[in-house]
Amino acid sequence: MMAFATGGLVMLSEMMAKLPPSEKKIATYILENPRDAISLTASELGKRSSTSGAAVIRLCKSLDLKGFQDLKLRIAGDLQKTPQQEIRDIEPNESKYTIIEKMTTNSIQTIKETAELLSADELTKAIRVLENANSIHFFGVGASNIIAQDAQQKFIRINKHATAFNDIHMAATVVANFGKNDVVVGISFSGNTVEVAKILELANNVGASTISLTKYGSSIVSEQADIRLYTSATREPTFRSGATSSRIAQLHAIDILFMCVAAQQYEETVKHIDETREAIDFIRKSNRPKK
């Protein structure tokens, strides 16, 4: 993770629309006065925002943080960062050069925000259950199934039994036979994909461990998960280039998760990677035309 905690301002701005009125007042005050906010107690912040200290604590719970001190540390980290550019949409008949620049900037910002939103505690829990899993099923619908397939391919390479069926009946069949040493990872950028929520619910019913990967904030998918991993809730501009950013964010989170699991069993991982590489090389050599 980063040298100092960050992401407080991102969390506040991305949760703003879902917060109840009193918590929204506090979030607004912090976003407008971040330097002042980090020097206040919960009670003082409540008075400044015409709410209460109790409302400040509730806000921290809504943000899935440990407490007000956690939020203040993250905001203090944010204030040390170089200002970031806004996600920018492409324009009609825009040149390929500015499209390259905009898409690159958008992707970099999305990756940075996702790194800020990945909780070290939740990531540690996810690493532990995946490392010890007998079987792992990655499930996503539509574009999120591409992420699930990418995850399956990565974990298979380090000798993990992983599946990623996009057919919900096949997924349900696999999960129905799972148990306490198996893991189901539900992937949904919006967090509101009913099929993903149902697969996680089924996994909970059979005693499997559940992990969600969604955009930041409470959702029907994250509510079904034992372990919650979040990506940046990228803004959706007119041309929906945010859909591209959401895919980048999900792939980045999966890459982090995979590398963390691989690092825990480094020597074994290197052995399996070498073996799978040799297997692919063998297939390639077998398919070369004879002279």
GROMACS .gro file of C-alpha atoms in nm:
model
  291
    1MET     CA    1   0.000   0.000   0.000
    2MET     CA    2   0.100   0.368  -0.011
    3ALA     CA    3   0.342   0.524   0.240
    4PHE     CA    4   0.056   0.724   0.389
    5ALA     CA    5  -0.318   0.662   0.396
    6THR     CA    6  -0.516   0.842   0.128
    7GLY     CA    7  -0.858   0.829  -0.038
    8GLY     CA    8  -1.070   1.016   0.219
    9LEU     CA    9  -1.179   1.288  -0.021
   10VAL     CA   10  -1.254   1.033  -0.296
   11MET     CA   11  -1.468   0.831  -0.053
   12LEU     CA   12  -1.664   1.139   0.052
   13SER     CA   13  -1.730   1.262  -0.301
   14GLU     CA   14  -1.828   0.919  -0.433
   15MET     CA   15  -2.062   0.841  -0.143
   16MET     CA   16  -2.221   1.187  -0.132
   17ALA     CA   17  -2.536   1.095  -0.325
   18LYS     CA   18  -2.610   0.796  -0.098
   19LEU     CA   19  -2.560   0.969   0.237
   20PRO     CA   20  -2.851   1.073   0.463
   21PRO     CA   21  -2.899   1.452   0.506
   22SER     CA   22  -2.697   1.500   0.827
   23GLU     CA   23  -2.401   1.299   0.698
   24LYS     CA   24  -2.421   1.480   0.364
   25LYS     CA   25  -2.381   1.812   0.550
   26ILE     CA   26  -2.066   1.686   0.719
   27ALA     CA   27  -1.923   1.547   0.393
   28THR     CA   28  -1.992   1.878   0.218
   29TYR     CA   29  -1.817   2.073   0.494
   30ILE     CA   30  -1.511   1.846   0.480
   31LEU     CA   31  -1.485   1.862   0.100
   32GLU     CA   32  -1.505   2.242   0.113
   33ASN     CA   33  -1.273   2.278   0.417
   34PRO     CA   34  -1.044   1.972   0.425
   35ARG     CA   35  -0.754   2.142   0.606
   36ASP     CA   36  -0.979   2.276   0.879
   37ALA     CA   37  -1.163   1.944   0.916
   38ILE     CA   38  -0.852   1.739   1.000
   39SER     CA   39  -0.777   1.965   1.299
   40LEU     CA   40  -1.123   1.925   1.455
   41THR     CA   41  -1.268   1.671   1.696
   42ALA     CA   42  -1.584   1.483   1.597
   43SER     CA   43  -1.787   1.712   1.825
   44GLU     CA   44  -1.632   2.029   1.679
   45LEU     CA   45  -1.690   1.907   1.323
   46GLY     CA   46  -2.053   1.834   1.414
   47LYS     CA   47  -2.098   2.193   1.533
   48ARG     CA   48  -1.926   2.341   1.226
   49SER     CA   49  -2.156   2.140   0.996
   50SER     CA   50  -2.472   2.207   1.201
   51THR     CA   51  -2.502   1.838   1.291
   52SER     CA   52  -2.349   1.643   1.583
   53GLY     CA   53  -2.051   1.435   1.686
   54ALA     CA   54  -2.267   1.124   1.665
   55ALA     CA   55  -2.346   1.205   1.301
   56VAL     CA   56  -1.973   1.230   1.229
   57ILE     CA   57  -1.921   0.880   1.370
   58ARG     CA   58  -2.215   0.751   1.162
   59LEU     CA   59  -2.055   0.905   0.852
   60CYS     CA   60  -1.733   0.713   0.918
   61LYS     CA   61  -1.935   0.390   0.945
   62SER     CA   62  -2.111   0.473   0.616
   63LEU     CA   63  -1.767   0.509   0.458
   64ASP     CA   64  -1.669   0.165   0.597
   65LEU     CA   65  -1.386   0.321   0.799
   66LYS     CA   66  -1.262   0.237   1.148
   67GLY     CA   67  -1.345   0.581   1.288
   68PHE     CA   68  -1.301   0.956   1.256
   69GLN     CA   69  -0.924   0.932   1.308
   70ASP     CA   70  -0.900   0.695   1.009
   71LEU     CA   71  -1.089   0.946   0.794
   72LYS     CA   72  -0.869   1.236   0.910
   73LEU     CA   73  -0.551   1.043   0.833
   74ARG     CA   74  -0.675   0.968   0.482
   75ILE     CA   75  -0.770   1.330   0.419
   76ALA     CA   76  -0.430   1.446   0.550
   77GLY     CA   77  -0.271   1.206   0.301
   78ASP     CA   78  -0.488   1.344   0.021
   79LEU     CA   79  -0.370   1.698   0.098
   80GLN     CA   80  -0.009   1.589   0.040
   81LYS     CA   81  -0.082   1.458  -0.309
   82THR     CA   82  -0.033   1.640  -0.635
   83PRO     CA   83  -0.373   1.767  -0.759
   84GLN     CA   84  -0.533   1.527  -1.008
   85GLN     CA   85  -0.712   1.612  -1.329
   86GLU     CA   86  -1.083   1.542  -1.372
   87ILE     CA   87  -1.197   1.244  -1.579
   88ARG     CA   88  -1.245   1.393  -1.925
   89ASP     CA   89  -1.480   1.278  -2.200
   90ILE     CA   90  -1.392   1.278  -2.570
   91GLU     CA   91  -1.546   1.535  -2.802
   92PRO     CA   92  -1.703   1.496  -3.150
   93ASN     CA   93  -1.436   1.458  -3.422
   94GLU     CA   94  -1.161   1.480  -3.162
   95SER     CA   95  -0.808   1.404  -3.284
   96LYS     CA   96  -0.648   1.070  -3.210
   97TYR     CA   97  -0.368   1.252  -3.025
   98THR     CA   98  -0.593   1.412  -2.765
   99ILE     CA   99  -0.795   1.089  -2.733
  100ILE     CA  100  -0.470   0.907  -2.650
  101GLU     CA  101  -0.383   1.172  -2.392
  102LYS     CA  102  -0.729   1.180  -2.232
  103MET     CA  103  -0.773   0.802  -2.213
  104THR     CA  104  -0.425   0.759  -2.066
  105THR     CA  105  -0.486   1.029  -1.804
  106ASN     CA  106  -0.829   0.882  -1.716
  107SER     CA  107  -0.683   0.531  -1.675
  108ILE     CA  108  -0.396   0.652  -1.455
  109GLN     CA  109  -0.635   0.845  -1.229
  110THR     CA  110  -0.872   0.548  -1.201
  111ILE     CA  111  -0.586   0.314  -1.106
  112LYS     CA  112  -0.462   0.557  -0.839
  113GLU     CA  113  -0.810   0.600  -0.690
  114THR     CA  114  -0.863   0.222  -0.685
  115ALA     CA  115  -0.536   0.175  -0.497
  116GLU     CA  116  -0.658   0.429  -0.240
  117LEU     CA  117  -0.992   0.252  -0.194
  118LEU     CA  118  -0.854  -0.099  -0.145
  119SER     CA  119  -0.860  -0.160   0.230
  120ALA     CA  120  -0.540  -0.324   0.359
  121ASP     CA  121  -0.744  -0.519   0.617
  122GLU     CA  122  -0.996  -0.651   0.364
  123LEU     CA  123  -0.717  -0.731   0.118
  124THR     CA  124  -0.538  -0.933   0.388
  125LYS     CA  125  -0.856  -1.132   0.457
  126ALA     CA  126  -0.905  -1.197   0.083
  127ILE     CA  127  -0.545  -1.313   0.042
  128ARG     CA  128  -0.582  -1.555   0.333
  129VAL     CA  129  -0.899  -1.726   0.208
  130LEU     CA  130  -0.777  -1.745  -0.153
  131GLU     CA  131  -0.442  -1.886  -0.046
  132ASN     CA  132  -0.614  -2.167   0.146
  133ALA     CA  133  -0.902  -2.228  -0.096
  134ASN     CA  134  -0.968  -2.572  -0.243
  135SER     CA  135  -1.169  -2.414  -0.527
  136ILE     CA  136  -1.240  -2.058  -0.639
  137HIS     CA  137  -1.527  -1.940  -0.858
  138PHE     CA  138  -1.512  -1.593  -1.013
  139PHE     CA  139  -1.852  -1.471  -1.129
  140GLY     CA  140  -1.947  -1.164  -1.327
  141VAL     CA  141  -2.208  -1.076  -1.589
  142GLY     CA  142  -2.142  -0.898  -1.918
  143ALA     CA  143  -1.821  -0.691  -1.913
  144SER     CA  144  -1.748  -0.807  -1.558
  145ASN     CA  145  -1.730  -1.167  -1.684
  146ILE     CA  146  -1.423  -1.064  -1.885
  147ILE     CA  147  -1.262  -0.969  -1.553
  148ALA     CA  148  -1.372  -1.303  -1.403
  149GLN     CA  149  -1.213  -1.494  -1.691
  150ASP     CA  150  -0.892  -1.295  -1.654
  151ALA     CA  151  -0.884  -1.384  -1.282
  152GLN     CA  152  -0.948  -1.751  -1.359
  153GLN     CA  153  -0.659  -1.761  -1.607
  154LYS     CA  154  -0.421  -1.602  -1.357
  155PHE     CA  155  -0.507  -1.826  -1.062
  156ILE     CA  156  -0.500  -2.144  -1.274
  157ARG     CA  157  -0.139  -2.060  -1.362
  158ILE     CA  158  -0.040  -2.090  -0.994
  159ASN     CA  159  -0.217  -2.425  -0.956
  160LYS     CA  160  -0.541  -2.295  -0.803
  161HIS     CA  161  -0.861  -2.475  -0.904
  162ALA     CA  162  -1.053  -2.180  -1.049
  163THR     CA  163  -1.365  -2.146  -1.265
  164ALA     CA  164  -1.547  -1.851  -1.422
  165PHE     CA  165  -1.873  -1.963  -1.583
  166ASN     CA  166  -2.081  -1.675  -1.719
  167ASP     CA  167  -2.398  -1.888  -1.737
  168ILE     CA  168  -2.575  -1.839  -1.404
  169HIS     CA  169  -2.711  -2.196  -1.401
  170MET     CA  170  -2.359  -2.338  -1.445
  171ALA     CA  171  -2.227  -2.099  -1.179
  172ALA     CA  172  -2.505  -2.199  -0.939
  173THR     CA  173  -2.430  -2.568  -1.000
  174VAL     CA  174  -2.062  -2.517  -0.918
  175VAL     CA  175  -2.130  -2.307  -0.609
  176ALA     CA  176  -2.397  -2.548  -0.479
  177ASN     CA  177  -2.122  -2.808  -0.439
  178PHE     CA  178  -1.887  -2.572  -0.255
  179GLY     CA  179  -1.807  -2.580   0.118
  180LYS     CA  180  -1.624  -2.388   0.388
  181ASN     CA  181  -1.281  -2.420   0.221
  182ASP     CA  182  -1.403  -2.276  -0.111
  183VAL     CA  183  -1.430  -1.913  -0.224
  184VAL     CA  184  -1.672  -1.727  -0.450
  185VAL     CA  185  -1.568  -1.387  -0.587
  186GLY     CA  186  -1.860  -1.176  -0.714
  187ILE     CA  187  -1.760  -0.906  -0.962
  188SER     CA  188  -1.996  -0.620  -1.047
  189PHE     CA  189  -1.887  -0.263  -1.112
  190SER     CA  190  -2.226  -0.116  -1.022
  191GLY     CA  191  -2.272  -0.354  -0.729
  192ASN     CA  192  -2.636  -0.387  -0.832
  193THR     CA  193  -2.616  -0.693  -1.059
  194VAL     CA  194  -2.886  -0.921  -0.919
  195GLU     CA  195  -2.733  -1.241  -1.061
  196VAL     CA  196  -2.401  -1.173  -0.886
  197ALA     CA  197  -2.577  -1.097  -0.556
  198LYS     CA  198  -2.773  -1.425  -0.583
  199ILE     CA  199  -2.459  -1.631  -0.651
  200LEU     CA  200  -2.293  -1.480  -0.343
  201GLU     CA  201  -2.607  -1.546  -0.139
  202LEU     CA  202  -2.601  -1.910  -0.253
  203ALA     CA  203  -2.234  -1.932  -0.157
  204ASN     CA  204  -2.315  -1.797   0.189
  205ASN     CA  205  -2.588  -2.061   0.226
  206VAL     CA  206  -2.342  -2.346   0.161
  207GLY     CA  207  -2.077  -2.200   0.393
  208ALA     CA  208  -1.824  -2.085   0.132
  209SER     CA  209  -1.621  -1.766   0.180
  210THR     CA  210  -1.744  -1.472  -0.028
  211ILE     CA  211  -1.558  -1.174  -0.173
  212SER     CA  212  -1.715  -0.883  -0.362
  213LEU     CA  213  -1.542  -0.651  -0.609
  214THR     CA  214  -1.761  -0.347  -0.675
  215LYS     CA  215  -1.734   0.029  -0.707
  216TYR     CA  216  -1.704   0.206  -0.374
  217GLY     CA  217  -2.017   0.214  -0.159
  218SER     CA  218  -2.287  -0.012  -0.018
  219SER     CA  219  -2.472  -0.228  -0.272
  220ILE     CA  220  -2.674  -0.550  -0.300
  221VAL     CA  221  -2.357  -0.733  -0.408
  222SER     CA  222  -2.123  -0.602  -0.136
  223GLU     CA  223  -2.388  -0.666   0.130
  224GLN     CA  224  -2.372  -1.040   0.046
  225ALA     CA  225  -1.992  -1.058   0.084
  226ASP     CA  226  -1.780  -1.152   0.385
  227ILE     CA  227  -1.494  -0.951   0.236
  228ARG     CA  228  -1.547  -0.630   0.039
  229LEU     CA  229  -1.301  -0.493  -0.214
  230TYR     CA  230  -1.373  -0.163  -0.385
  231THR     CA  231  -1.265   0.002  -0.708
  232SER     CA  232  -1.290   0.366  -0.802
  233ALA     CA  233  -1.648   0.469  -0.881
  234THR     CA  234  -1.545   0.642  -1.202
  235ARG     CA  235  -1.771   0.919  -1.323
  236GLU     CA  236  -1.977   0.825  -1.629
  237PRO     CA  237  -1.924   1.098  -1.890
  238THR     CA  238  -2.151   1.147  -2.189
  239PHE     CA  239  -1.957   0.914  -2.415
  240ARG     CA  240  -1.930   0.657  -2.133
  241SER     CA  241  -1.551   0.637  -2.150
  242GLY     CA  242  -1.596   0.572  -1.777
  243ALA     CA  243  -1.698   0.218  -1.879
  244THR     CA  244  -1.342   0.176  -2.004
  245SER     CA  245  -1.205   0.313  -1.677
  246SER     CA  246  -1.420   0.075  -1.471
  247ARG     CA  247  -1.272  -0.222  -1.657
  248ILE     CA  248  -0.920  -0.090  -1.596
  249ALA     CA  249  -1.004  -0.050  -1.225
  250GLN     CA  250  -1.136  -0.407  -1.194
  251LEU     CA  251  -0.836  -0.556  -1.376
  252HIS     CA  252  -0.602  -0.355  -1.152
  253ALA     CA  253  -0.773  -0.486  -0.837
  254ILE     CA  254  -0.754  -0.847  -0.963
  255ASP     CA  255  -0.385  -0.803  -1.050
  256ILE     CA  256  -0.314  -0.675  -0.698
  257LEU     CA  257  -0.507  -0.964  -0.543
  258PHE     CA  258  -0.329  -1.220  -0.762
  259MET     CA  259   0.019  -1.080  -0.696
  260CYS     CA  260  -0.045  -1.071  -0.321
  261VAL     CA  261  -0.153  -1.437  -0.318
  262ALA     CA  262   0.139  -1.534  -0.541
  263ALA     CA  263   0.387  -1.354  -0.315
  264GLN     CA  264   0.271  -1.553  -0.011
  265GLN     CA  265   0.389  -1.874  -0.177
  266TYR     CA  266   0.669  -1.729  -0.390
  267GLU     CA  267   0.885  -2.037  -0.454
  268GLU     CA  268   0.583  -2.252  -0.535
  269THR     CA  269   0.440  -1.977  -0.758
  270VAL     CA  270   0.761  -1.949  -0.962
  271LYS     CA  271   0.762  -2.328  -1.005
  272HIS     CA  272   0.403  -2.333  -1.132
  273ILE     CA  273   0.457  -2.033  -1.362
  274ASP     CA  274   0.762  -2.202  -1.515
  275GLU     CA  275   0.572  -2.529  -1.560
  276THR     CA  276   0.277  -2.361  -1.731
  277ARG     CA  277   0.511  -2.161  -1.955
  278GLU     CA  278   0.688  -2.481  -2.056
  279ALA     CA  279   0.351  -2.645  -2.130
  280ILE     CA  280   0.252  -2.358  -2.362
  281ASP     CA  281   0.592  -2.372  -2.533
  282PHE     CA  282   0.546  -2.748  -2.585
  283ILE     CA  283   0.208  -2.690  -2.754
  284ARG     CA  284   0.352  -2.418  -2.976
  285LYS     CA  285   0.642  -2.637  -3.084
  286SER     CA  286   0.406  -2.928  -3.157
  287ASN     CA  287   0.200  -2.707  -3.391
  288ARG     CA  288   0.492  -2.581  -3.599
  289PRO     CA  289   0.475  -2.704  -3.961
  290LYS     CA  290   0.734  -2.966  -4.051
  291LYS     CA  291   0.989  -2.871  -4.316
   0.00000   0.00000   0.00000
